[in-house]
Coordinates of C-alpha atoms in Angstrom, one line a residue:
M172 CA -23.8 63.1 22.5
R173 CA -23.6 64.1 26.9
R174 CA -20.3 62.1 27.5
I175 CA -18.6 64.1 24.8
S176 CA -20.0 66.9 26.4
L177 CA -18.1 65.9 29.5
A178 CA -14.8 64.9 28.2
R179 CA -14.9 68.7 25.9
L180 CA -15.2 70.3 29.5
A181 CA -12.7 67.8 30.6
A182 CA -10.3 67.8 28.4
A183 CA -10.7 72.7 28.8
A184 CA -10.1 72.0 32.8
L185 CA -7.3 70.0 32.1
A186 CA -5.9 72.4 29.5
L187 CA -6.6 75.0 32.5
L188 CA -4.9 73.5 34.7
A189 CA -1.4 72.4 32.8
G190 CA -1.3 75.9 31.1
W191 CA -1.7 78.0 34.8
A192 CA 1.1 75.0 35.8
A193 CA 3.7 75.4 32.9
A194 CA 3.8 79.3 32.4
S195 CA 3.9 79.4 36.8
G196 CA 6.8 77.0 36.3
W197 CA 5.9 74.4 39.3
L198 CA 7.9 71.9 40.2
S199 CA 10.7 72.8 37.3
L200 CA 8.4 70.7 34.2
S201 CA 7.3 73.1 32.2
G202 CA 8.0 71.5 29.1
L203 CA 6.0 68.5 30.5
F204 CA 3.0 70.1 31.7
W205 CA 2.9 72.8 28.3
A206 CA 3.4 69.3 26.3
S207 CA 0.1 68.0 28.4
C208 CA -1.8 71.8 28.3
I209 CA -1.2 71.6 23.7
L210 CA -2.8 67.7 23.7
A211 CA -5.5 68.9 25.8
L212 CA -6.3 71.5 24.1
A213 CA -6.0 69.2 20.1
A214 CA -8.7 66.5 22.7
F215 CA -10.7 69.6 23.2
V216 CA -11.4 70.9 19.4
A217 CA -11.3 67.6 18.4
L218 CA -14.5 66.8 20.4
L219 CA -15.9 69.5 19.5
W220 CA -14.8 68.3 16.1
I221 CA -16.6 65.0 16.7
N222 CA -19.5 66.7 18.7
Q223 CA -20.9 68.6 16.2
R224 CA -20.7 65.6 13.9
W225 CA -22.7 63.9 15.3
H226 CA -25.5 66.3 16.5
L227 CA -25.7 66.9 12.4
R228 CA -26.0 63.4 11.6
W229 CA -28.7 62.9 14.3
R230 CA -30.6 66.0 13.2
Q231 CA -30.4 64.2 9.2
S232 CA -31.9 61.7 10.4
Q233 CA -34.4 63.0 11.5
E234 CA -34.6 64.6 9.2
H235 CA -34.3 62.2 6.4
L236 CA -37.1 60.1 9.0
Q237 CA -39.0 63.3 8.6
T238 CA -40.1 63.3 4.5
L239 CA -40.3 59.2 4.4
R240 CA -43.7 60.2 6.9
A241 CA -44.3 63.7 5.2
D242 CA -44.4 61.8 1.7
E243 CA -46.6 58.7 4.1
L244 CA -49.4 61.4 4.3
R245 CA -49.4 63.1 1.0
T246 CA -49.3 59.7 -0.5
A247 CA -52.7 58.7 1.7
G248 CA -54.7 62.5 1.3
R249 CA -53.3 63.5 5.3
L250 CA -51.6 67.2 4.5
A251 CA -53.0 68.8 7.3
D252 CA -51.3 66.3 9.7
I253 CA -47.9 67.0 7.8
G254 CA -47.3 70.7 10.0
A255 CA -48.2 73.9 10.0
P256 CA -48.3 75.1 6.2
F257 CA -46.1 77.4 4.4
T258 CA -47.4 80.8 4.9
M259 CA -47.3 84.5 2.3
Q260 CA -48.7 87.0 1.8
V261 CA -51.0 87.8 -1.2
D262 CA -53.1 90.6 -2.8
Q263 CA -57.1 89.3 -1.7
A264 CA -56.5 90.5 -5.6
H265 CA -55.0 87.2 -7.0
P266 CA -56.8 86.5 -10.0
S267 CA -57.4 82.4 -8.0
A268 CA -54.5 81.9 -5.2
G269 CA -57.3 81.7 -2.9
D270 CA -60.0 79.8 -5.4
L271 CA -57.8 77.6 -6.3
N272 CA -56.2 76.8 -2.6
L273 CA -53.0 77.6 -4.3
L274 CA -50.7 78.4 -0.7
G275 CA -52.3 77.6 2.8
S276 CA -53.7 74.1 4.9
F277 CA -54.3 71.4 2.5
S278 CA -53.3 73.4 -0.5
L279 CA -51.7 72.8 -3.8
H280 CA -48.2 74.6 -2.7
Q281 CA -48.0 71.8 0.9
Y282 CA -48.9 68.2 -1.6
T283 CA -45.8 69.6 -3.5
D284 CA -43.9 70.9 -1.0
R285 CA -40.6 69.2 -0.6
C286 CA -38.2 71.1 -0.3
A287 CA -35.6 71.4 1.5
T288 CA -34.8 74.6 2.6
A289 CA -37.1 78.2 3.6
S290 CA -35.9 79.7 0.4
G291 CA -36.8 76.9 -1.9
R292 CA -40.0 77.3 -0.1
S293 CA -40.9 80.7 -1.3
R294 CA -39.4 80.1 -4.5
L295 CA -42.6 77.4 -5.0
A296 CA -45.0 79.6 -3.3
E297 CA -44.2 82.3 -5.8
L298 CA -44.5 80.1 -9.5
L299 CA -47.5 78.6 -7.7
I300 CA -48.9 82.3 -7.1
S301 CA -47.3 83.4 -10.2
Q302 CA -48.3 81.9 -13.2
P303 CA -48.0 82.1 -16.2
D304 CA -44.3 83.7 -15.4
Q305 CA -42.3 84.6 -18.5
D306 CA -41.5 81.2 -19.1
A307 CA -44.4 79.6 -19.3
Q308 CA -45.5 82.1 -21.8
S309 CA -42.2 81.0 -24.2
K310 CA -42.7 77.1 -25.5
N311 CA -39.2 76.8 -25.4
R312 CA -38.5 77.8 -21.7
W313 CA -41.5 76.2 -21.3
Q314 CA -40.2 72.9 -22.2
E315 CA -36.7 73.1 -21.0
R316 CA -38.1 74.1 -17.5
K317 CA -40.5 70.2 -17.9
E318 CA -37.1 68.7 -19.3
A319 CA -35.6 70.0 -16.2
I320 CA -38.0 68.6 -13.8
R321 CA -38.7 65.2 -15.2
Q322 CA -35.0 64.5 -15.2
L323 CA -34.8 66.2 -12.0
S324 CA -37.7 63.5 -11.1
R325 CA -35.5 60.6 -12.0
A326 CA -32.7 60.9 -9.7
R327 CA -35.2 59.8 -6.6
T328 CA -32.1 58.9 -4.4
F329 CA -29.8 62.3 -5.3
R330 CA -33.2 64.3 -5.0
Q331 CA -33.5 62.6 -0.9
R332 CA -30.3 63.1 -0.5
F333 CA -29.9 67.0 -0.9
R334 CA -33.4 67.2 1.9
R335 CA -31.2 64.6 4.1
Y336 CA -28.2 67.5 3.8
A337 CA -30.2 70.0 4.9
A338 CA -31.4 69.0 7.7
G339 CA -33.1 70.6 10.4
E340 CA -34.5 73.1 8.3
T341 CA -36.5 75.3 10.9
D342 CA -37.0 78.7 9.6
S343 CA -40.5 79.3 9.0
N344 CA -40.4 82.6 7.6
A345 CA -38.0 82.3 4.3
A346 CA -38.8 86.0 3.3
A347 CA -36.8 86.6 6.8
L348 CA -34.2 84.3 6.0
Q349 CA -33.1 85.5 2.5
T350 CA -32.8 89.3 3.7
D351 CA -31.0 88.2 6.5
I352 CA -28.6 86.9 4.0
E353 CA -28.6 89.3 1.6
A354 CA -28.0 92.2 4.6
V355 CA -25.0 89.7 5.6
L356 CA -23.2 89.2 2.0
F357 CA -23.5 93.4 1.3
A358 CA -22.6 94.5 4.3
G359 CA -20.3 97.3 4.7
D360 CA -17.3 96.4 7.9
G361 CA -14.3 94.8 7.0
V362 CA -11.4 95.2 8.5
A363 CA -7.7 98.1 7.8
N364 CA -5.4 96.1 6.1
W365 CA -3.3 97.4 8.9
W366 CA -4.7 96.7 11.5
R367 CA -4.4 92.9 10.7
G368 CA -0.5 93.3 10.5
G369 CA -0.4 95.3 13.3
A370 CA -2.0 92.9 15.7
L371 CA -0.5 90.0 14.3
A372 CA 2.9 91.3 14.8
L373 CA 1.6 92.0 18.2
C374 CA 0.6 88.0 18.6
I375 CA 3.5 87.2 17.1
L376 CA 6.2 89.7 19.2
F377 CA 3.9 87.8 22.7
W378 CA 4.4 84.6 21.8
S379 CA 7.9 84.8 20.7
L380 CA 9.3 86.4 23.7
F381 CA 6.5 84.3 25.8
I382 CA 8.2 81.1 24.2
L383 CA 11.9 82.7 24.9
Y384 CA 11.1 83.4 28.0
Q385 CA 10.1 79.7 28.7
M386 CA 13.0 77.5 26.8
L387 CA 15.6 80.6 27.6
Q388 CA 14.7 81.7 30.9
I389 CA 15.0 85.7 29.9
E390 CA 13.7 88.2 31.6
A391 CA 9.7 88.1 30.8
Y392 CA 9.3 90.7 28.6
F393 CA 5.7 89.7 27.1
L394 CA 4.0 90.2 30.5
L395 CA 4.8 94.2 29.3
L396 CA 2.3 93.2 26.2
I397 CA -0.7 91.8 27.9
P398 CA -2.4 94.9 28.5
L399 CA -1.8 95.7 24.9
L400 CA -3.1 92.3 23.9
S401 CA -5.9 91.9 26.3
G402 CA -7.0 96.3 24.8
A403 CA -6.4 94.9 21.3
Y404 CA -9.2 91.4 22.4
I405 CA -11.6 93.7 24.0
A406 CA -11.4 96.9 20.6
V407 CA -12.2 94.0 18.4
T408 CA -14.6 91.8 19.9
L409 CA -16.5 95.0 20.8
R410 CA -15.4 96.7 16.6
F411 CA -17.2 93.6 14.7
R412 CA -19.9 93.1 17.6
S413 CA -23.0 93.9 14.6
L414 CA -20.9 91.9 12.0
A415 CA -19.7 88.3 14.4
A416 CA -24.0 89.2 15.7
R417 CA -25.5 88.4 12.4
L418 CA -22.9 86.2 10.6
A419 CA -22.7 83.5 14.1
A420 CA -26.7 83.9 14.0
L421 CA -26.1 82.6 10.1
S422 CA -23.1 79.7 10.3
L423 CA -25.8 77.0 10.7
E424 CA -27.5 78.2 7.1
L425 CA -24.6 78.2 5.6
T426 CA -23.1 75.7 6.5
R427 CA -26.3 73.6 5.7
A428 CA -26.0 75.3 1.8
D429 CA -21.8 74.5 1.7
R430 CA -23.7 70.5 2.6
L431 CA -26.2 71.5 -1.3
F432 CA -23.5 73.8 -2.5
K433 CA -21.0 70.7 -2.5
L434 CA -23.4 68.0 -2.7
L435 CA -24.6 70.0 -6.2
E436 CA -20.9 69.6 -7.4
S437 CA -21.3 66.3 -7.8
Y438 CA -24.6 66.6 -9.6
R439 CA -24.5 67.4 -14.1
P440 CA -27.7 68.2 -15.5
S441 CA -28.1 66.9 -19.0
C442 CA -31.2 70.0 -19.8
E443 CA -30.0 73.3 -21.1
Y444 CA -32.0 74.9 -18.0
L445 CA -30.7 73.9 -15.7
R446 CA -27.2 73.7 -17.3
A447 CA -27.9 77.8 -17.1
L448 CA -28.6 78.5 -14.1
T449 CA -24.9 80.0 -11.6
I450 CA -25.1 76.8 -9.4
F451 CA -23.7 75.2 -12.2
R452 CA -22.0 77.3 -14.7
Q453 CA -19.9 78.9 -11.5
R454 CA -19.6 76.1 -9.4
P455 CA -19.4 78.4 -6.2
A456 CA -18.5 74.9 -3.6
A457 CA -15.4 76.9 -3.0
A458 CA -16.6 80.5 -1.8
I459 CA -19.6 79.1 0.2
R460 CA -17.3 77.3 1.9
E461 CA -15.0 80.0 2.8
L462 CA -18.0 82.2 3.4
A463 CA -19.3 79.7 5.7
A464 CA -15.8 79.1 6.7
I465 CA -16.1 83.0 8.3
S466 CA -18.9 82.8 9.4
G467 CA -17.9 79.6 12.1
Q468 CA -15.7 81.8 13.5
F469 CA -17.4 84.4 14.5
A470 CA -19.6 81.6 16.0
F471 CA -17.0 81.0 18.3
R472 CA -18.9 84.4 20.3
R473 CA -21.4 81.0 21.7
N474 CA -18.5 79.1 23.5
P475 CA -17.4 82.0 26.2
L476 CA -14.0 79.5 26.6
L477 CA -13.2 78.9 22.7
H478 CA -14.1 82.8 22.2
F479 CA -11.4 83.6 24.7
L480 CA -8.6 81.7 24.1
S481 CA -9.0 82.0 19.7
G482 CA -9.0 86.4 20.5
L483 CA -6.2 85.7 22.7
L484 CA -4.5 83.5 21.0
Y485 CA -4.7 84.7 17.5
L486 CA -7.7 87.8 17.3
H487 CA -9.3 85.3 15.1
E488 CA -11.9 88.0 14.7
L489 CA -9.8 89.9 13.4
H490 CA -8.2 88.2 10.7
A491 CA -12.0 86.7 10.2
A492 CA -13.0 90.5 9.4
A493 CA -10.4 90.6 6.8
R494 CA -11.0 87.2 5.6
W495 CA -15.1 88.5 5.2
R496 CA -13.7 91.6 3.3
R497 CA -12.0 90.3 0.5
W498 CA -14.6 87.3 0.4
R499 CA -17.3 89.9 -0.5
Q500 CA -14.7 91.9 -2.9
H501 CA -14.3 88.8 -5.3
H502 CA -18.1 87.5 -4.8
S503 CA -20.1 89.8 -3.9
A504 CA -21.3 90.6 -7.3
V505 CA -22.8 87.2 -8.1
A506 CA -23.9 85.5 -4.2
R507 CA -26.7 87.3 -4.6
L508 CA -27.7 84.6 -7.5
W509 CA -26.0 81.1 -6.2
F510 CA -28.8 81.4 -3.3
Q511 CA -31.5 82.6 -6.4
D512 CA -30.6 79.7 -8.4
L513 CA -30.3 77.4 -5.1
A514 CA -33.4 78.4 -4.4
L515 CA -35.5 77.8 -7.8
F516 CA -33.4 74.0 -8.1
D517 CA -35.0 73.8 -4.6
A518 CA -38.9 74.3 -6.2
L519 CA -37.9 72.4 -9.8
Q520 CA -36.6 69.2 -7.6
S521 CA -39.2 69.4 -5.0
L522 CA -42.1 69.3 -8.0
A523 CA -40.3 66.7 -9.3
G524 CA -41.2 65.0 -6.3
V525 CA -44.2 64.4 -6.2
L526 CA -44.2 61.3 -8.5
D527 CA -42.6 59.8 -5.6
T528 CA -45.8 59.8 -5.0
D529 CA -48.3 59.6 -7.9
R530 CA -47.5 57.1 -10.3
S531 CA -51.0 58.5 -11.8
L532 CA -49.5 61.8 -12.8
C533 CA -48.2 62.4 -16.3
F534 CA -46.7 65.6 -17.6
P535 CA -48.6 68.0 -19.5
E536 CA -47.7 68.8 -23.2
W537 CA -47.9 72.2 -25.5
F538 CA -51.1 71.6 -28.3
S539 CA -48.7 72.0 -31.8
E540 CA -49.5 74.6 -34.3
D541 CA -52.1 73.6 -35.9
E542 CA -54.3 73.2 -33.5
S543 CA -54.5 76.5 -32.8
S544 CA -58.2 76.1 -32.2
L545 CA -57.2 74.5 -29.4
R546 CA -57.2 75.7 -25.8
L547 CA -57.0 73.0 -23.1
Q548 CA -57.7 68.8 -23.9
A549 CA -57.1 66.9 -20.9
R550 CA -58.3 63.1 -20.7
Q551 CA -59.0 61.7 -17.2
L552 CA -58.8 65.4 -15.8
S553 CA -59.1 64.8 -11.4
H554 CA -57.8 66.8 -9.2
P555 CA -53.8 66.2 -7.2
L556 CA -55.5 67.2 -3.8
I557 CA -57.7 63.6 -3.9
V558 CA -56.1 60.2 -3.0
S559 CA -55.3 59.1 -6.3
E560 CA -57.6 56.0 -5.0
R561 CA -61.0 58.0 -5.3
R562 CA -60.0 60.1 -7.9
V563 CA -62.8 60.2 -10.7
G564 CA -61.8 61.7 -14.1
N565 CA -62.8 63.5 -16.8
D566 CA -62.3 64.4 -20.3
I567 CA -62.4 68.6 -20.8
E568 CA -61.6 70.6 -24.1
L569 CA -62.5 74.3 -23.9
G570 CA -61.6 75.6 -27.4
T571 CA -62.4 78.9 -30.1
E572 CA -65.9 77.0 -31.1
R573 CA -67.4 76.4 -27.7
P574 CA -65.5 78.8 -25.9
L575 CA -68.0 79.3 -22.9
W576 CA -69.3 76.4 -20.7
L577 CA -72.0 76.4 -18.4
L578 CA -71.7 73.0 -15.7
T579 CA -75.0 72.3 -13.9
G580 CA -75.3 70.1 -11.1
S581 CA -77.6 68.8 -7.9
N582 CA -75.7 69.8 -4.4
M583 CA -72.1 68.2 -3.4
S584 CA -72.0 67.1 -7.1
G585 CA -68.9 67.6 -7.7
K586 CA -69.3 71.0 -9.7
S587 CA -66.7 73.2 -8.0
T588 CA -64.2 70.0 -7.3
L589 CA -64.2 70.5 -11.0
L590 CA -63.6 74.0 -11.5
R591 CA -61.2 73.8 -8.5
S592 CA -59.4 70.3 -11.0
I593 CA -58.7 72.6 -14.0
G594 CA -57.4 76.1 -12.6
A595 CA -54.8 73.1 -10.4
N596 CA -53.6 71.0 -13.2
L597 CA -53.6 74.4 -15.5
T598 CA -51.1 75.7 -12.9
L599 CA -49.2 72.7 -12.4
A600 CA -48.7 72.2 -15.9
M601 CA -47.5 76.5 -16.9
C602 CA -44.6 75.4 -13.3
G603 CA -43.4 72.4 -15.9
A604 CA -44.7 70.0 -13.9
P605 CA -46.7 66.7 -13.4
V606 CA -50.8 66.8 -13.5
A607 CA -53.3 64.3 -12.2
A608 CA -54.5 63.0 -15.5
S609 CA -54.5 60.4 -18.2
S610 CA -53.0 62.9 -20.5
F611 CA -53.3 67.3 -20.9
R612 CA -52.6 69.6 -23.2
F613 CA -52.4 73.1 -23.3
R614 CA -52.3 76.5 -24.0
P615 CA -50.5 79.3 -21.2
L616 CA -53.4 80.7 -19.5
F617 CA -54.6 83.6 -17.4
V618 CA -56.8 82.2 -15.4
W619 CA -58.9 84.2 -13.1
S620 CA -61.5 82.5 -10.3
S621 CA -65.0 83.9 -8.8
M622 CA -66.0 81.0 -5.8
Q623 CA -65.8 82.0 -3.1
Q624 CA -66.5 86.0 -2.5
Q625 CA -68.0 86.8 1.0
D626 CA -68.9 90.0 2.4
N627 CA -67.2 92.4 4.5
L628 CA -68.5 93.7 7.9
A629 CA -65.3 95.7 8.5
S630 CA -64.9 97.2 4.6
S631 CA -69.0 97.1 5.1
V632 CA -68.8 94.9 1.9
S633 CA -72.4 93.5 1.4
L634 CA -71.8 90.0 -0.3
F635 CA -73.5 91.2 -3.3
Y636 CA -70.8 93.7 -4.2
A637 CA -68.2 91.8 -3.2
E638 CA -69.3 89.7 -6.1
V639 CA -69.7 92.4 -8.2
Q640 CA -66.2 93.7 -7.8
R641 CA -64.7 90.2 -8.2
L642 CA -66.9 90.3 -11.5
R643 CA -65.0 93.5 -12.9
L644 CA -62.2 92.3 -12.2
L645 CA -63.3 88.9 -14.3
L646 CA -64.7 91.4 -16.9
E647 CA -61.5 93.4 -17.6
A648 CA -59.3 90.5 -17.4
A649 CA -61.1 88.8 -20.8
D650 CA -61.0 92.6 -22.5
R651 CA -57.5 92.5 -21.9
A652 CA -55.9 89.0 -22.2
A653 CA -59.0 87.6 -24.8
A654 CA -58.3 84.3 -26.2
C655 CA -55.6 83.3 -23.6
A656 CA -58.0 83.6 -21.1
L657 CA -59.9 81.6 -18.9
L658 CA -62.5 82.4 -16.3
L659 CA -63.6 80.2 -13.3
I660 CA -67.0 80.9 -11.9
D661 CA -69.0 79.4 -9.5
E662 CA -72.8 80.8 -9.5
M663 CA -72.5 84.0 -10.1
L664 CA -74.5 87.0 -8.2
R665 CA -75.7 84.9 -5.4
G666 CA -75.9 88.1 -3.5
T667 CA -79.8 88.8 -5.5
N668 CA -82.7 87.1 -6.8
A669 CA -83.2 85.3 -8.8
R670 CA -84.8 87.0 -11.6
E671 CA -82.5 90.2 -11.6
R672 CA -79.2 87.4 -11.2
T673 CA -80.3 85.1 -15.0
A674 CA -80.7 88.7 -16.5
A675 CA -77.6 89.7 -15.8
S676 CA -75.8 86.7 -16.1
R677 CA -77.1 86.7 -19.7
I678 CA -75.9 90.1 -19.7
I679 CA -71.8 89.1 -18.4
L680 CA -72.1 85.3 -20.2
E681 CA -72.7 88.0 -23.7
R682 CA -69.9 90.5 -22.9
L683 CA -67.2 87.5 -22.0
L684 CA -68.0 85.6 -25.9
R685 CA -67.7 89.0 -27.4
S686 CA -63.8 89.1 -25.2
G687 CA -62.7 85.8 -27.5
A688 CA -61.9 84.2 -23.6
S689 CA -62.4 80.5 -22.1
C690 CA -65.1 80.5 -19.0
I691 CA -66.2 77.1 -17.5
L692 CA -69.2 78.5 -15.4
A693 CA -71.8 76.5 -12.4
T694 CA -74.8 77.6 -11.6
H695 CA -78.2 76.4 -9.9
D696 CA -79.7 78.6 -12.6
L697 CA -81.7 76.2 -15.0
D698 CA -83.8 78.5 -17.1
L699 CA -80.4 80.0 -18.3
A700 CA -78.4 76.2 -18.8
A701 CA -81.7 75.9 -21.4
E702 CA -81.3 78.2 -23.1
A703 CA -77.4 78.1 -22.9
A704 CA -77.7 74.5 -24.7
S705 CA -79.3 76.0 -27.6
R706 CA -76.1 77.9 -28.7
T707 CA -73.0 76.5 -30.9
Q708 CA -70.5 79.0 -28.9
F709 CA -71.7 77.2 -25.4
Y710 CA -71.5 73.9 -24.0
S711 CA -73.7 72.7 -21.5
C712 CA -72.9 69.4 -19.2
H713 CA -74.0 68.3 -15.6
F714 CA -73.6 65.8 -12.6
E715 CA -76.1 63.8 -11.7
E716 CA -76.9 61.4 -8.1
T717 CA -78.4 58.3 -7.6
I718 CA -80.9 57.7 -4.7
K719 CA -81.7 54.7 -3.5
D720 CA -82.6 53.3 -0.1
G721 CA -83.1 56.9 1.3
R722 CA -79.6 57.5 0.2
M723 CA -77.9 60.0 -2.2
S724 CA -74.8 59.0 -4.0
F725 CA -72.5 60.7 -6.8
D726 CA -70.5 59.2 -9.1
Y727 CA -68.5 62.4 -10.0
L728 CA -69.0 62.1 -13.7
L729 CA -69.2 64.8 -16.3
R730 CA -72.8 64.8 -18.7
P731 CA -73.5 66.6 -21.6
G732 CA -76.5 68.9 -21.5
P733 CA -78.2 70.4 -18.6
V734 CA -79.6 69.0 -15.6
A735 CA -82.8 67.5 -15.4
S736 CA -83.5 69.0 -11.5
G737 CA -81.7 69.7 -8.1
N738 CA -82.0 68.0 -5.3
A739 CA -81.8 70.3 -2.7
L740 CA -84.9 69.4 -1.1
R741 CA -84.6 66.2 -1.2
I742 CA -81.4 66.3 0.8
L743 CA -83.6 69.0 3.7
E744 CA -85.9 66.2 4.0
L745 CA -83.1 63.4 4.7
E746 CA -81.7 65.8 6.5
G747 CA -84.8 66.1 9.0
V748 CA -85.0 70.7 8.5
L749 CA -88.5 69.2 6.3
P750 CA -91.4 66.8 7.4

């Protein structure tokens, strides 16, 4: 590429030299010099095009290698090595985003993220944190979205091309990028038709007089128009300074979008969910290609020589602005939908891509109408972020007969992981994506969790008060959503003494039982677990450990009934804290 850049510079210099020699009539060989000037300009444009194509292919190959490395890291469970995680501001009162690690480092988003665009990455995050959304609450719409993801999972070659065509995507702030695109798409800048007509007439007159001077040796009247042409060039450059800066900044993104929309024209979806997207109903590739070409003309400002020559020869920005005004009149009403649907398609193909690195996943199913008493049933359920070779699956069944689970077990035995496994897989299931289980059937549930509460020194909020505030939100959600709520609670009311914690927990469990919500509570309170084991509405289960030769091991298998004892003292002894 360095040699091409040098050749391009030489062609530009030759064009200028030949043009100067031809204009001055040096040695009466102006025709030869003009031919040389035109050939040099053609060579300059050709080399510029070749350089851009080679640079694009190099970027695409590098991006493809990065995606392959990222898939290898996901297979090995090394999500932290993939790169900087996607970030998005999420309200601290969100039902479960923080506890279930939906976003951020080592998160469900990082696990599923195979997006080709920044806006698709943002749309994927919105899908994860908004479940159950409207599509998830409608069985027909959910089935259509799941079938879309299933169909895309089979189109692996197409998905790889889709990711490769977006090579060089570097903007990590997807919200800002989408805002910039929409600000340009619906900006008010334009140009009156008489401006364009007058400028075109001026250029035609100037070059006609110049050609007549060169060919027929008439008076050099074209020199009189140079001040007008230069003034027009300066006026146009200043007039469209704002629009040019904004469109030029997006020219690379629009070029990528042009490639993606063109690629999408070759894809023929068979499912209704994808066919309903505007990018497949309207086939906007031609319009996006024109928009990319318009932005590319304004991007000439990045090359001063090219901008100067194009401005003097043609006043190109004036005509680009006129094209921009016409494009906006025809397409601004639907352009936003094109980019929104492109982001949604990108998010769906990203969810479909999880099967590329983990074939042990399965697609979820809704319960049938005659299974109204069941809310969640999974076989060999495990956490998707754990490497498949190390996963230990457990069977889960939640229904109206035993809506409340009390989960006990020793420290580090897997209680919190099970809660997160249920929440993470249910989130994926409501998206229509594959889950980490051998089978998974569900009804859409609003997932609320209380697992990682902390005190807040800045707000003078203690750990106990933070837990109380969170529990209040969970109880309100249970009363509001009733049978459609699932509460995941890890060690309720840790910030107070054992006697009051047990008394308060009994009252809270009774309230949850009256609400009709489902709840899985992980606790170390063996008295509470023993009491619950004697009631039919509660299901008591536990994890346990094995100690052999002074070493502690866990099998992470769920067993019925409350745990018999804890291991806190044994851990303290093994670590040398206790004698």
